[in-house]
Amino acid sequence: MSSTFNFKASAVRTIESPSQKGVTTYFVYLNFRDLPSNLPMEVNPRQPKMTTAVAKSLINAVKSPDTDFDINNRGIVIVAKQFKFTPNQNLVSLDLGDDPQNYGILDGGHTYKAIIDNRDQIHSGLDKFVKLEIIVGEQLTVSRIADARNTSAQVSDIALFELDDKFDLIKDSLSNEQYASEIAYKDNENKRIPIAELIRLMFTFNIKRFPDDSTAPVSAYSGKQAVFKDYQKEFGTDNNIYEKLAPFLPDLVDLYELIQKELPNKYQEYKNSEGKNAAFGRIRGVEGSGSYYTDFTEQSINYNISTGFLMPIFGAFRALLRESDGKISWEFDPKDVWKIAGTRLVQNTFDTDTNPQQVGKSKTLWQANYRIVDSVRKDLLLDKLLNERN
């Protein structure tokens, strides 16, 4: 007896294969909540292992308040016997036949399991989507597709860039930090912090590539691949910016988590100044009323805040780095400047948009926040010069 699954779709596109007649691929975007919970996975011989670093990263992405999962994730590949779409009802009917060795989830099993097991933890007012790539055709060689898809899936961006031997500068910088042993430097390490997160922090402060307010490291939020490419490109050069930035990683982690912890209070200050109630936990991209932890040192916080809000604020403090005689230093302590400019930065960020995805990708916002910090830097520099004269 055939196994048919019916579910709502947000968007459907159809493409017929130019190389093999009779093979059609349907790209379907659907809400996490509409994804059927019992799709067969026997067609994929590599069953999901949810304890690896990659799997944990997927779980975090599912539970995160960020709403761009369907853009950043490769999605789920399904081989089906028949596909039917009823446009006026936005209803997909998926026939997976009665042979689980030939029909079902072919690739993306980790993504599927991460969503099914964790979607109940997503805020009820938050909509997140996943892409299904559904292949239908009588002459499909399922084993060939499975091998090709899963082989490529095993290779992470880090492995593709062959960076495994280029992390010593990071290891040395963080050797005395409490979270040093929890950093995953290789694929499938069962550790809490992917190395990608630390490279992203350094990329955001790459003053060689982003020296002023004319440019902005927006890719730190929106382009993971661009971050890795930049890291790789610097190796073998005489002026490797990441060698200079690596000693500042503990500072960057501290600053990022300071913003993560205090942003809700700064938001409260900003709203109070306007005579309004804060209601911070109701903002799209913010999860509240729970127990959460900072990303690196696992300090307790009350809100889980989208990186779309955090990164344009964090990146503004790039304005405080200066390079002289080939060495980088802080012109002023970023924590002191956060005390002065934090409320303005938060106001500027949330006045721009309350959609974290739009905020994180807004070059204009990144530039405006940079100018706020740079303005404070100039004021402090003037005060310093006046005090020295007196």
mmCIF file of C-alpha atoms in Angstrom:
data_model
loop_
_atom_site.group_PDB
_atom_site.id
_atom_site.type_symbol
_atom_site.label_atom_id
_atom_site.label_comp_id
_atom_site.label_asym_id
_atom_site.label_seq_id
_atom_site.Cartn_x
_atom_site.Cartn_y
_atom_site.Cartn_z
ATOM 1 C CA MET A 1 0.000 0.000 0.000
ATOM 2 C CA SER A 2 1.330 3.430 -0.971
ATOM 3 C CA SER A 3 2.410 5.870 1.676
ATOM 4 C CA THR A 4 1.072 9.374 0.930
ATOM 5 C CA PHE A 5 1.957 12.539 2.806
ATOM 6 C CA ASN A 6 -0.072 15.740 2.522
ATOM 7 C CA PHE A 7 1.241 19.094 3.721
ATOM 8 C CA LYS A 8 1.028 22.832 3.126
ATOM 9 C CA ALA A 9 3.703 24.517 0.997
ATOM 10 C CA SER A 10 4.741 28.157 0.953
ATOM 11 C CA ALA A 11 6.260 27.981 -2.548
ATOM 12 C CA VAL A 12 6.685 25.343 -5.271
ATOM 13 C CA ARG A 13 8.834 25.396 -8.403
ATOM 14 C CA THR A 14 9.106 22.681 -11.065
ATOM 15 C CA ILE A 15 12.130 21.848 -13.231
ATOM 16 C CA GLU A 16 12.332 19.062 -15.808
ATOM 17 C CA SER A 17 15.747 17.483 -16.283
ATOM 18 C CA PRO A 18 17.399 18.487 -19.583
ATOM 19 C CA SER A 19 19.589 15.373 -19.479
ATOM 20 C CA GLN A 20 17.076 12.674 -18.576
ATOM 21 C CA LYS A 21 13.546 12.789 -19.889
ATOM 22 C CA GLY A 22 10.889 11.804 -17.419
ATOM 23 C CA VAL A 23 12.815 13.079 -14.404
ATOM 24 C CA THR A 24 11.299 16.112 -12.700
ATOM 25 C CA THR A 25 12.556 17.989 -9.664
ATOM 26 C CA TYR A 26 10.178 19.947 -7.465
ATOM 27 C CA PHE A 27 11.579 22.599 -5.138
ATOM 28 C CA VAL A 28 9.233 23.082 -2.222
ATOM 29 C CA TYR A 29 9.567 25.590 0.620
ATOM 30 C CA LEU A 30 7.515 24.847 3.703
ATOM 31 C CA ASN A 31 7.176 25.962 7.287
ATOM 32 C CA PHE A 32 8.965 23.827 9.887
ATOM 33 C CA ARG A 33 5.587 23.179 11.502
ATOM 34 C CA ASP A 34 4.181 21.684 8.275
ATOM 35 C CA LEU A 35 7.006 19.197 7.713
ATOM 36 C CA PRO A 36 5.634 15.635 8.123
ATOM 37 C CA SER A 37 7.128 13.921 11.142
ATOM 38 C CA ASN A 38 7.366 10.359 9.826
ATOM 39 C CA LEU A 39 9.036 10.533 6.411
ATOM 40 C CA PRO A 40 11.020 7.328 5.735
ATOM 41 C CA MET A 41 14.818 7.522 5.694
ATOM 42 C CA GLU A 42 15.743 3.923 4.857
ATOM 43 C CA VAL A 43 16.755 4.876 1.307
ATOM 44 C CA ASN A 44 19.748 6.677 2.806
ATOM 45 C CA PRO A 45 22.210 4.129 4.228
ATOM 46 C CA ARG A 46 23.937 6.827 6.299
ATOM 47 C CA GLN A 47 21.611 7.304 9.239
ATOM 48 C CA PRO A 48 21.781 10.645 11.090
ATOM 49 C CA LYS A 49 24.163 10.855 14.038
ATOM 50 C CA MET A 50 22.967 13.794 16.111
ATOM 51 C CA THR A 51 25.889 13.963 18.561
ATOM 52 C CA THR A 52 28.483 15.356 16.133
ATOM 53 C CA ALA A 53 29.520 19.005 15.997
ATOM 54 C CA VAL A 54 27.837 19.374 12.596
ATOM 55 C CA ALA A 55 24.575 17.945 13.938
ATOM 56 C CA LYS A 56 24.690 20.161 17.018
ATOM 57 C CA SER A 57 25.263 23.164 14.773
ATOM 58 C CA LEU A 58 22.138 22.179 12.819
ATOM 59 C CA ILE A 59 20.128 21.846 16.017
ATOM 60 C CA ASN A 60 21.262 25.295 17.122
ATOM 61 C CA ALA A 61 20.284 26.691 13.719
ATOM 62 C CA VAL A 62 16.822 25.156 14.050
ATOM 63 C CA LYS A 63 16.269 26.578 17.544
ATOM 64 C CA SER A 64 17.880 29.932 16.766
ATOM 65 C CA PRO A 65 15.595 32.978 16.428
ATOM 66 C CA ASP A 66 17.232 33.707 13.054
ATOM 67 C CA THR A 67 14.691 33.258 10.255
ATOM 68 C CA ASP A 68 16.972 32.604 7.265
ATOM 69 C CA PHE A 69 17.383 28.843 7.734
ATOM 70 C CA ASP A 70 16.031 28.093 4.247
ATOM 71 C CA ILE A 71 18.733 30.319 2.737
ATOM 72 C CA ASN A 72 21.697 28.986 4.703
ATOM 73 C CA ASN A 73 20.766 25.289 4.745
ATOM 74 C CA ARG A 74 21.027 22.986 1.731
ATOM 75 C CA GLY A 75 17.682 21.437 2.543
ATOM 76 C CA ILE A 76 16.312 17.902 2.274
ATOM 77 C CA VAL A 77 16.417 15.703 -0.830
ATOM 78 C CA ILE A 78 13.555 13.253 -1.306
ATOM 79 C CA VAL A 79 12.955 10.627 -3.999
ATOM 80 C CA ALA A 80 9.220 10.179 -4.578
ATOM 81 C CA LYS A 81 7.008 8.002 -6.717
ATOM 82 C CA GLN A 82 4.533 10.778 -7.474
ATOM 83 C CA PHE A 83 4.134 14.478 -6.687
ATOM 84 C CA LYS A 84 0.961 16.532 -6.861
ATOM 85 C CA PHE A 85 0.404 20.190 -6.031
ATOM 86 C CA THR A 86 -2.972 21.878 -5.617
ATOM 87 C CA PRO A 87 -2.220 25.617 -6.002
ATOM 88 C CA ASN A 88 -5.500 27.034 -4.707
ATOM 89 C CA GLN A 89 -4.980 25.161 -1.431
ATOM 90 C CA ASN A 90 -1.159 25.340 -1.403
ATOM 91 C CA LEU A 91 -1.335 21.611 -0.746
ATOM 92 C CA VAL A 92 1.335 19.080 -1.690
ATOM 93 C CA SER A 93 0.500 15.391 -1.957
ATOM 94 C CA LEU A 94 3.617 13.225 -1.908
ATOM 95 C CA ASP A 95 3.443 9.542 -2.783
ATOM 96 C CA LEU A 96 6.482 7.632 -1.470
ATOM 97 C CA GLY A 97 5.269 4.265 -2.642
ATOM 98 C CA ASP A 98 5.600 1.067 -0.653
ATOM 99 C CA ASP A 99 9.345 0.467 -1.090
ATOM 100 C CA PRO A 100 11.403 2.408 1.519
ATOM 101 C CA GLN A 101 14.601 1.251 -0.199
ATOM 102 C CA ASN A 102 13.760 3.390 -3.238
ATOM 103 C CA TYR A 103 11.648 6.245 -1.883
ATOM 104 C CA GLY A 104 12.124 8.645 1.008
ATOM 105 C CA ILE A 105 14.758 11.048 2.324
ATOM 106 C CA LEU A 106 17.896 10.567 0.273
ATOM 107 C CA ASP A 107 19.997 13.400 1.713
ATOM 108 C CA GLY A 108 19.526 15.917 4.494
ATOM 109 C CA GLY A 109 18.603 13.415 7.173
ATOM 110 C CA HIS A 110 20.448 15.437 9.818
ATOM 111 C CA THR A 111 18.504 18.545 8.817
ATOM 112 C CA TYR A 112 15.227 16.615 8.903
ATOM 113 C CA LYS A 113 15.840 15.093 12.327
ATOM 114 C CA ALA A 114 17.096 18.410 13.752
ATOM 115 C CA ILE A 115 13.856 20.096 12.669
ATOM 116 C CA ILE A 116 11.482 17.321 13.769
ATOM 117 C CA ASP A 117 13.121 16.922 17.190
ATOM 118 C CA ASN A 118 13.468 20.634 17.995
ATOM 119 C CA ARG A 119 10.771 22.615 16.196
ATOM 120 C CA ASP A 120 8.569 22.662 19.301
ATOM 121 C CA GLN A 121 11.194 24.847 20.983
ATOM 122 C CA ILE A 122 10.784 27.626 18.406
ATOM 123 C CA HIS A 123 8.834 30.691 19.542
ATOM 124 C CA SER A 124 5.186 30.362 18.523
ATOM 125 C CA GLY A 125 5.270 33.685 16.689
ATOM 126 C CA LEU A 126 8.327 32.779 14.625
ATOM 127 C CA ASP A 127 8.079 31.237 11.155
ATOM 128 C CA LYS A 128 11.048 29.286 9.820
ATOM 129 C CA PHE A 129 11.236 27.422 6.538
ATOM 130 C CA VAL A 130 13.118 24.540 4.949
ATOM 131 C CA LYS A 131 13.655 23.624 1.308
ATOM 132 C CA LEU A 132 12.668 20.206 -0.034
ATOM 133 C CA GLU A 133 14.154 18.996 -3.307
ATOM 134 C CA ILE A 134 11.793 16.271 -4.469
ATOM 135 C CA ILE A 135 12.923 14.110 -7.400
ATOM 136 C CA VAL A 136 10.401 12.053 -9.351
ATOM 137 C CA GLY A 137 11.223 9.667 -12.222
ATOM 138 C CA GLU A 138 10.786 6.008 -13.088
ATOM 139 C CA GLN A 139 14.340 5.479 -14.360
ATOM 140 C CA LEU A 140 16.220 6.945 -11.406
ATOM 141 C CA THR A 141 19.303 5.149 -10.105
ATOM 142 C CA VAL A 142 18.719 5.819 -6.435
ATOM 143 C CA SER A 143 21.987 4.373 -5.142
ATOM 144 C CA ARG A 144 24.010 6.561 -7.517
ATOM 145 C CA ILE A 145 22.193 9.710 -6.388
ATOM 146 C CA ALA A 146 22.548 8.741 -2.731
ATOM 147 C CA ASP A 147 26.296 8.177 -2.999
ATOM 148 C CA ALA A 148 26.877 11.454 -4.820
ATOM 149 C CA ARG A 149 24.696 13.528 -2.510
ATOM 150 C CA ASN A 150 25.987 12.075 0.737
ATOM 151 C CA THR A 151 29.641 12.143 -0.258
ATOM 152 C CA SER A 152 29.414 15.857 -0.869
ATOM 153 C CA ALA A 153 27.460 16.373 2.330
ATOM 154 C CA GLN A 154 30.252 14.933 4.419
ATOM 155 C CA VAL A 155 32.643 17.673 3.340
ATOM 156 C CA SER A 156 32.225 20.847 5.372
ATOM 157 C CA ASP A 157 33.325 24.282 4.251
ATOM 158 C CA ILE A 158 36.328 24.000 6.557
ATOM 159 C CA ALA A 159 37.466 20.756 4.926
ATOM 160 C CA LEU A 160 36.924 22.163 1.456
ATOM 161 C CA PHE A 161 39.161 25.102 2.264
ATOM 162 C CA GLU A 162 41.744 22.733 3.777
ATOM 163 C CA LEU A 163 42.175 24.804 6.882
ATOM 164 C CA ASP A 164 42.747 22.009 9.356
ATOM 165 C CA ASP A 165 46.459 22.838 9.608
ATOM 166 C CA LYS A 166 45.955 26.579 9.851
ATOM 167 C CA PHE A 167 44.325 26.982 13.233
ATOM 168 C CA ASP A 168 47.409 27.078 15.442
ATOM 169 C CA LEU A 169 47.236 30.851 15.799
ATOM 170 C CA ILE A 170 43.699 30.525 17.161
ATOM 171 C CA LYS A 171 44.601 27.645 19.450
ATOM 172 C CA ASP A 172 47.526 29.604 20.891
ATOM 173 C CA SER A 173 45.419 32.696 21.464
ATOM 174 C CA LEU A 174 42.681 30.819 23.319
ATOM 175 C CA SER A 175 44.796 28.241 25.143
ATOM 176 C CA ASN A 176 44.116 29.830 28.552
ATOM 177 C CA GLU A 177 40.408 30.463 28.016
ATOM 178 C CA GLN A 178 37.839 28.345 29.839
ATOM 179 C CA TYR A 179 36.219 27.250 26.567
ATOM 180 C CA ALA A 180 39.474 26.292 24.771
ATOM 181 C CA SER A 181 38.800 22.566 25.021
ATOM 182 C CA GLU A 182 35.270 22.986 23.661
ATOM 183 C CA ILE A 183 36.252 24.293 20.218
ATOM 184 C CA ALA A 184 35.690 21.955 17.254
ATOM 185 C CA TYR A 185 38.585 22.392 14.830
ATOM 186 C CA LYS A 186 37.734 19.397 12.642
ATOM 187 C CA ASP A 187 34.684 17.805 11.069
ATOM 188 C CA ASN A 188 32.468 15.728 13.354
ATOM 189 C CA GLU A 189 34.230 16.702 16.555
ATOM 190 C CA ASN A 190 31.768 16.360 19.379
ATOM 191 C CA LYS A 191 32.444 19.822 20.778
ATOM 192 C CA ARG A 192 30.250 22.804 21.454
ATOM 193 C CA ILE A 193 31.900 25.696 19.550
ATOM 194 C CA PRO A 194 32.500 25.409 15.779
ATOM 195 C CA ILE A 195 35.745 27.091 14.708
ATOM 196 C CA ALA A 196 33.649 28.988 12.156
ATOM 197 C CA GLU A 197 32.194 31.142 14.939
ATOM 198 C CA LEU A 198 35.637 32.372 16.000
ATOM 199 C CA ILE A 199 36.766 33.060 12.445
ATOM 200 C CA ARG A 200 33.603 35.097 11.985
ATOM 201 C CA LEU A 201 34.486 37.312 14.929
ATOM 202 C CA MET A 202 37.921 38.029 13.456
ATOM 203 C CA PHE A 203 36.485 38.629 9.991
ATOM 204 C CA THR A 204 34.196 41.287 11.455
ATOM 205 C CA PHE A 205 37.300 43.146 12.704
ATOM 206 C CA ASN A 206 39.336 42.752 9.528
ATOM 207 C CA ILE A 207 40.573 46.352 9.271
ATOM 208 C CA LYS A 208 42.737 45.414 6.315
ATOM 209 C CA ARG A 209 39.696 44.675 4.194
ATOM 210 C CA PHE A 210 37.248 46.985 6.005
ATOM 211 C CA PRO A 211 39.397 49.935 7.135
ATOM 212 C CA ASP A 212 36.673 52.563 7.546
ATOM 213 C CA ASP A 213 32.975 53.333 7.155
ATOM 214 C CA SER A 214 33.060 53.106 3.358
ATOM 215 C CA THR A 215 32.769 49.322 3.585
ATOM 216 C CA ALA A 216 31.201 46.852 6.010
ATOM 217 C CA PRO A 217 31.809 43.169 6.868
ATOM 218 C CA VAL A 218 28.175 42.214 6.232
ATOM 219 C CA SER A 219 29.293 38.734 5.152
ATOM 220 C CA ALA A 220 30.044 37.997 8.803
ATOM 221 C CA TYR A 221 26.288 37.588 9.110
ATOM 222 C CA SER A 222 25.132 36.679 5.612
ATOM 223 C CA GLY A 223 27.997 34.867 3.893
ATOM 224 C CA LYS A 224 29.698 32.036 5.742
ATOM 225 C CA GLN A 225 31.595 30.961 2.632
ATOM 226 C CA ALA A 226 33.000 34.457 2.108
ATOM 227 C CA VAL A 227 34.360 34.425 5.664
ATOM 228 C CA PHE A 228 36.249 31.165 5.113
ATOM 229 C CA LYS A 229 37.587 32.331 1.765
ATOM 230 C CA ASP A 230 38.927 35.491 3.342
ATOM 231 C CA TYR A 231 40.626 33.491 6.095
ATOM 232 C CA GLN A 232 42.197 31.139 3.558
ATOM 233 C CA LYS A 233 43.293 33.926 1.228
ATOM 234 C CA GLU A 234 45.376 35.602 3.921
ATOM 235 C CA PHE A 235 47.582 32.562 4.504
ATOM 236 C CA GLY A 236 50.847 32.741 2.616
ATOM 237 C CA THR A 237 50.781 36.535 2.466
ATOM 238 C CA ASP A 238 53.344 38.779 4.123
ATOM 239 C CA ASN A 239 50.636 40.764 5.871
ATOM 240 C CA ASN A 240 48.225 38.146 7.209
ATOM 241 C CA ILE A 241 45.599 40.148 9.068
ATOM 242 C CA TYR A 242 44.384 37.056 10.937
ATOM 243 C CA GLU A 243 47.795 36.513 12.512
ATOM 244 C CA LYS A 244 47.484 40.037 13.899
ATOM 245 C CA LEU A 245 43.860 39.603 14.981
ATOM 246 C CA ALA A 246 44.220 36.186 16.625
ATOM 247 C CA PRO A 247 45.709 37.562 19.890
ATOM 248 C CA PHE A 248 42.588 39.749 20.178
ATOM 249 C CA LEU A 249 40.174 36.807 20.072
ATOM 250 C CA PRO A 250 39.665 36.713 23.860
ATOM 251 C CA ASP A 251 38.781 40.426 23.710
ATOM 252 C CA LEU A 252 36.425 39.866 20.795
ATOM 253 C CA VAL A 253 34.664 37.022 22.599
ATOM 254 C CA ASP A 254 34.320 39.150 25.733
ATOM 255 C CA LEU A 255 32.920 42.063 23.746
ATOM 256 C CA TYR A 256 30.478 39.911 21.799
ATOM 257 C CA GLU A 257 29.141 38.334 24.975
ATOM 258 C CA LEU A 258 28.965 41.673 26.749
ATOM 259 C CA ILE A 259 26.674 42.902 23.986
ATOM 260 C CA GLN A 260 24.746 39.629 24.125
ATOM 261 C CA LYS A 261 24.173 40.054 27.871
ATOM 262 C CA GLU A 262 23.476 43.788 28.076
ATOM 263 C CA LEU A 263 21.582 44.477 24.859
ATOM 264 C CA PRO A 264 18.161 43.943 26.522
ATOM 265 C CA ASN A 265 18.988 46.574 29.178
ATOM 266 C CA LYS A 266 20.188 49.006 26.523
ATOM 267 C CA TYR A 267 16.963 48.426 24.640
ATOM 268 C CA GLN A 268 15.024 49.176 27.828
ATOM 269 C CA GLU A 269 16.962 52.431 28.278
ATOM 270 C CA TYR A 270 16.246 53.429 24.696
ATOM 271 C CA LYS A 271 12.512 52.750 25.006
ATOM 272 C CA ASN A 272 12.284 54.462 28.398
ATOM 273 C CA SER A 273 13.822 57.592 26.906
ATOM 274 C CA GLU A 274 10.894 57.658 24.478
ATOM 275 C CA GLY A 275 8.354 56.989 27.211
ATOM 276 C CA LYS A 276 7.508 53.566 25.796
ATOM 277 C CA ASN A 277 7.405 50.061 27.202
ATOM 278 C CA ALA A 278 10.249 47.816 26.084
ATOM 279 C CA ALA A 279 8.531 44.423 25.492
ATOM 280 C CA PHE A 280 11.914 43.145 24.300
ATOM 281 C CA GLY A 281 10.878 39.496 24.349
ATOM 282 C CA ARG A 282 8.126 40.142 21.810
ATOM 283 C CA ILE A 283 10.501 41.286 19.083
ATOM 284 C CA ARG A 284 10.833 38.995 16.103
ATOM 285 C CA GLY A 285 14.179 37.260 16.406
ATOM 286 C CA VAL A 286 14.242 37.399 20.203
ATOM 287 C CA GLU A 287 13.357 34.502 22.465
ATOM 288 C CA GLY A 288 12.650 35.295 26.102
ATOM 289 C CA SER A 289 11.148 33.840 29.259
ATOM 290 C CA GLY A 290 13.655 31.028 29.385
ATOM 291 C CA SER A 291 17.145 29.997 30.397
ATOM 292 C CA TYR A 292 19.734 30.716 27.746
ATOM 293 C CA TYR A 293 23.516 30.968 27.680
ATOM 294 C CA THR A 294 26.112 33.091 25.956
ATOM 295 C CA ASP A 295 27.717 31.468 22.933
ATOM 296 C CA PHE A 296 31.221 30.877 24.246
ATOM 297 C CA THR A 297 31.538 31.067 28.042
ATOM 298 C CA GLU A 298 27.971 29.870 28.690
ATOM 299 C CA GLN A 299 27.005 32.649 31.072
ATOM 300 C CA SER A 300 23.328 32.673 31.960
ATOM 301 C CA ILE A 301 21.167 35.173 30.035
ATOM 302 C CA ASN A 302 17.420 35.766 29.861
ATOM 303 C CA TYR A 303 17.069 36.233 26.103
ATOM 304 C CA ASN A 304 18.260 34.405 23.002
ATOM 305 C CA ILE A 305 18.955 37.169 20.488
ATOM 306 C CA SER A 306 19.331 36.708 16.740
ATOM 307 C CA THR A 307 22.823 37.292 15.378
ATOM 308 C CA GLY A 308 21.145 39.590 12.857
ATOM 309 C CA PHE A 309 20.799 42.118 15.679
ATOM 310 C CA LEU A 310 24.102 41.352 17.404
ATOM 311 C CA MET A 311 26.570 41.418 14.524
ATOM 312 C CA PRO A 312 25.983 44.976 13.195
ATOM 313 C CA ILE A 313 26.485 46.263 16.758
ATOM 314 C CA PHE A 314 29.527 44.099 17.445
ATOM 315 C CA GLY A 315 31.106 45.054 14.115
ATOM 316 C CA ALA A 316 30.886 48.765 14.894
ATOM 317 C CA PHE A 317 33.743 48.461 17.388
ATOM 318 C CA ARG A 318 36.115 47.793 14.523
ATOM 319 C CA ALA A 319 36.478 51.577 14.591
ATOM 320 C CA LEU A 320 38.588 51.271 17.745
ATOM 321 C CA LEU A 321 41.357 49.154 16.205
ATOM 322 C CA ARG A 322 44.490 50.862 14.952
ATOM 323 C CA GLU A 323 47.530 49.461 13.146
ATOM 324 C CA SER A 324 50.975 50.973 13.592
ATOM 325 C CA ASP A 325 54.324 49.507 12.530
ATOM 326 C CA GLY A 326 52.582 46.276 11.573
ATOM 327 C CA LYS A 327 50.949 45.824 14.987
ATOM 328 C CA ILE A 328 47.296 46.193 15.966
ATOM 329 C CA SER A 329 46.061 47.724 19.196
ATOM 330 C CA TRP A 330 42.888 49.134 20.739
ATOM 331 C CA GLU A 331 42.840 52.900 20.683
ATOM 332 C CA PHE A 332 40.274 52.767 23.485
ATOM 333 C CA ASP A 333 38.818 49.887 25.483
ATOM 334 C CA PRO A 334 35.725 48.636 23.585
ATOM 335 C CA LYS A 335 33.949 47.837 26.862
ATOM 336 C CA ASP A 336 34.258 51.471 27.938
ATOM 337 C CA VAL A 337 32.934 52.643 24.594
ATOM 338 C CA TRP A 338 30.028 50.182 24.840
ATOM 339 C CA LYS A 339 29.016 51.876 28.097
ATOM 340 C CA ILE A 340 28.933 55.213 26.305
ATOM 341 C CA ALA A 341 27.496 54.241 22.925
ATOM 342 C CA GLY A 342 25.551 51.056 23.682
ATOM 343 C CA THR A 343 22.108 52.607 23.935
ATOM 344 C CA ARG A 344 22.605 54.641 20.742
ATOM 345 C CA LEU A 345 23.800 51.557 18.881
ATOM 346 C CA VAL A 346 20.812 49.524 20.021
ATOM 347 C CA GLN A 347 18.395 52.321 19.145
ATOM 348 C CA ASN A 348 19.917 52.767 15.705
ATOM 349 C CA THR A 349 19.752 49.027 15.091
ATOM 350 C CA PHE A 350 16.133 48.481 16.118
ATOM 351 C CA ASP A 351 14.941 51.722 14.528
ATOM 352 C CA THR A 352 16.295 50.414 11.247
ATOM 353 C CA ASP A 353 14.139 47.264 11.232
ATOM 354 C CA THR A 354 12.806 44.620 13.594
ATOM 355 C CA ASN A 355 13.389 41.806 11.110
ATOM 356 C CA PRO A 356 16.774 40.356 12.139
ATOM 357 C CA GLN A 357 17.492 39.044 8.664
ATOM 358 C CA GLN A 358 17.047 42.476 7.105
ATOM 359 C CA VAL A 359 19.047 44.108 9.901
ATOM 360 C CA GLY A 360 21.966 41.698 9.619
ATOM 361 C CA LYS A 361 22.258 42.258 5.870
ATOM 362 C CA SER A 362 21.896 46.055 5.936
ATOM 363 C CA LYS A 363 25.201 47.594 4.849
ATOM 364 C CA THR A 364 23.776 51.018 5.628
ATOM 365 C CA LEU A 365 23.145 49.995 9.239
ATOM 366 C CA TRP A 366 26.600 48.474 9.658
ATOM 367 C CA GLN A 367 28.108 51.717 8.369
ATOM 368 C CA ALA A 368 25.903 53.903 10.587
ATOM 369 C CA ASN A 369 26.785 51.906 13.701
ATOM 370 C CA TYR A 370 30.482 52.160 12.835
ATOM 371 C CA ARG A 371 30.136 55.953 12.652
ATOM 372 C CA ILE A 372 28.538 56.036 16.107
ATOM 373 C CA VAL A 373 31.520 54.246 17.639
ATOM 374 C CA ASP A 374 33.959 56.291 15.586
ATOM 375 C CA SER A 375 32.314 59.473 16.832
ATOM 376 C CA VAL A 376 32.783 58.378 20.444
ATOM 377 C CA ARG A 377 36.386 57.471 19.640
ATOM 378 C CA LYS A 378 37.029 60.971 18.336
ATOM 379 C CA ASP A 379 35.442 62.549 21.413
ATOM 380 C CA LEU A 380 37.595 60.416 23.710
ATOM 381 C CA LEU A 381 40.682 61.235 21.682
ATOM 382 C CA LEU A 382 39.951 64.951 21.960
ATOM 383 C CA ASP A 383 39.457 64.662 25.707
ATOM 384 C CA LYS A 384 42.729 62.774 25.984
ATOM 385 C CA LEU A 385 44.625 65.419 24.055
ATOM 386 C CA LEU A 386 43.119 68.227 26.126
ATOM 387 C CA ASN A 387 44.025 66.445 29.364
ATOM 388 C CA GLU A 388 47.570 65.938 28.163
ATOM 389 C CA ARG A 389 47.918 69.653 27.435
ATOM 390 C CA ASN A 390 46.620 70.531 30.860
#
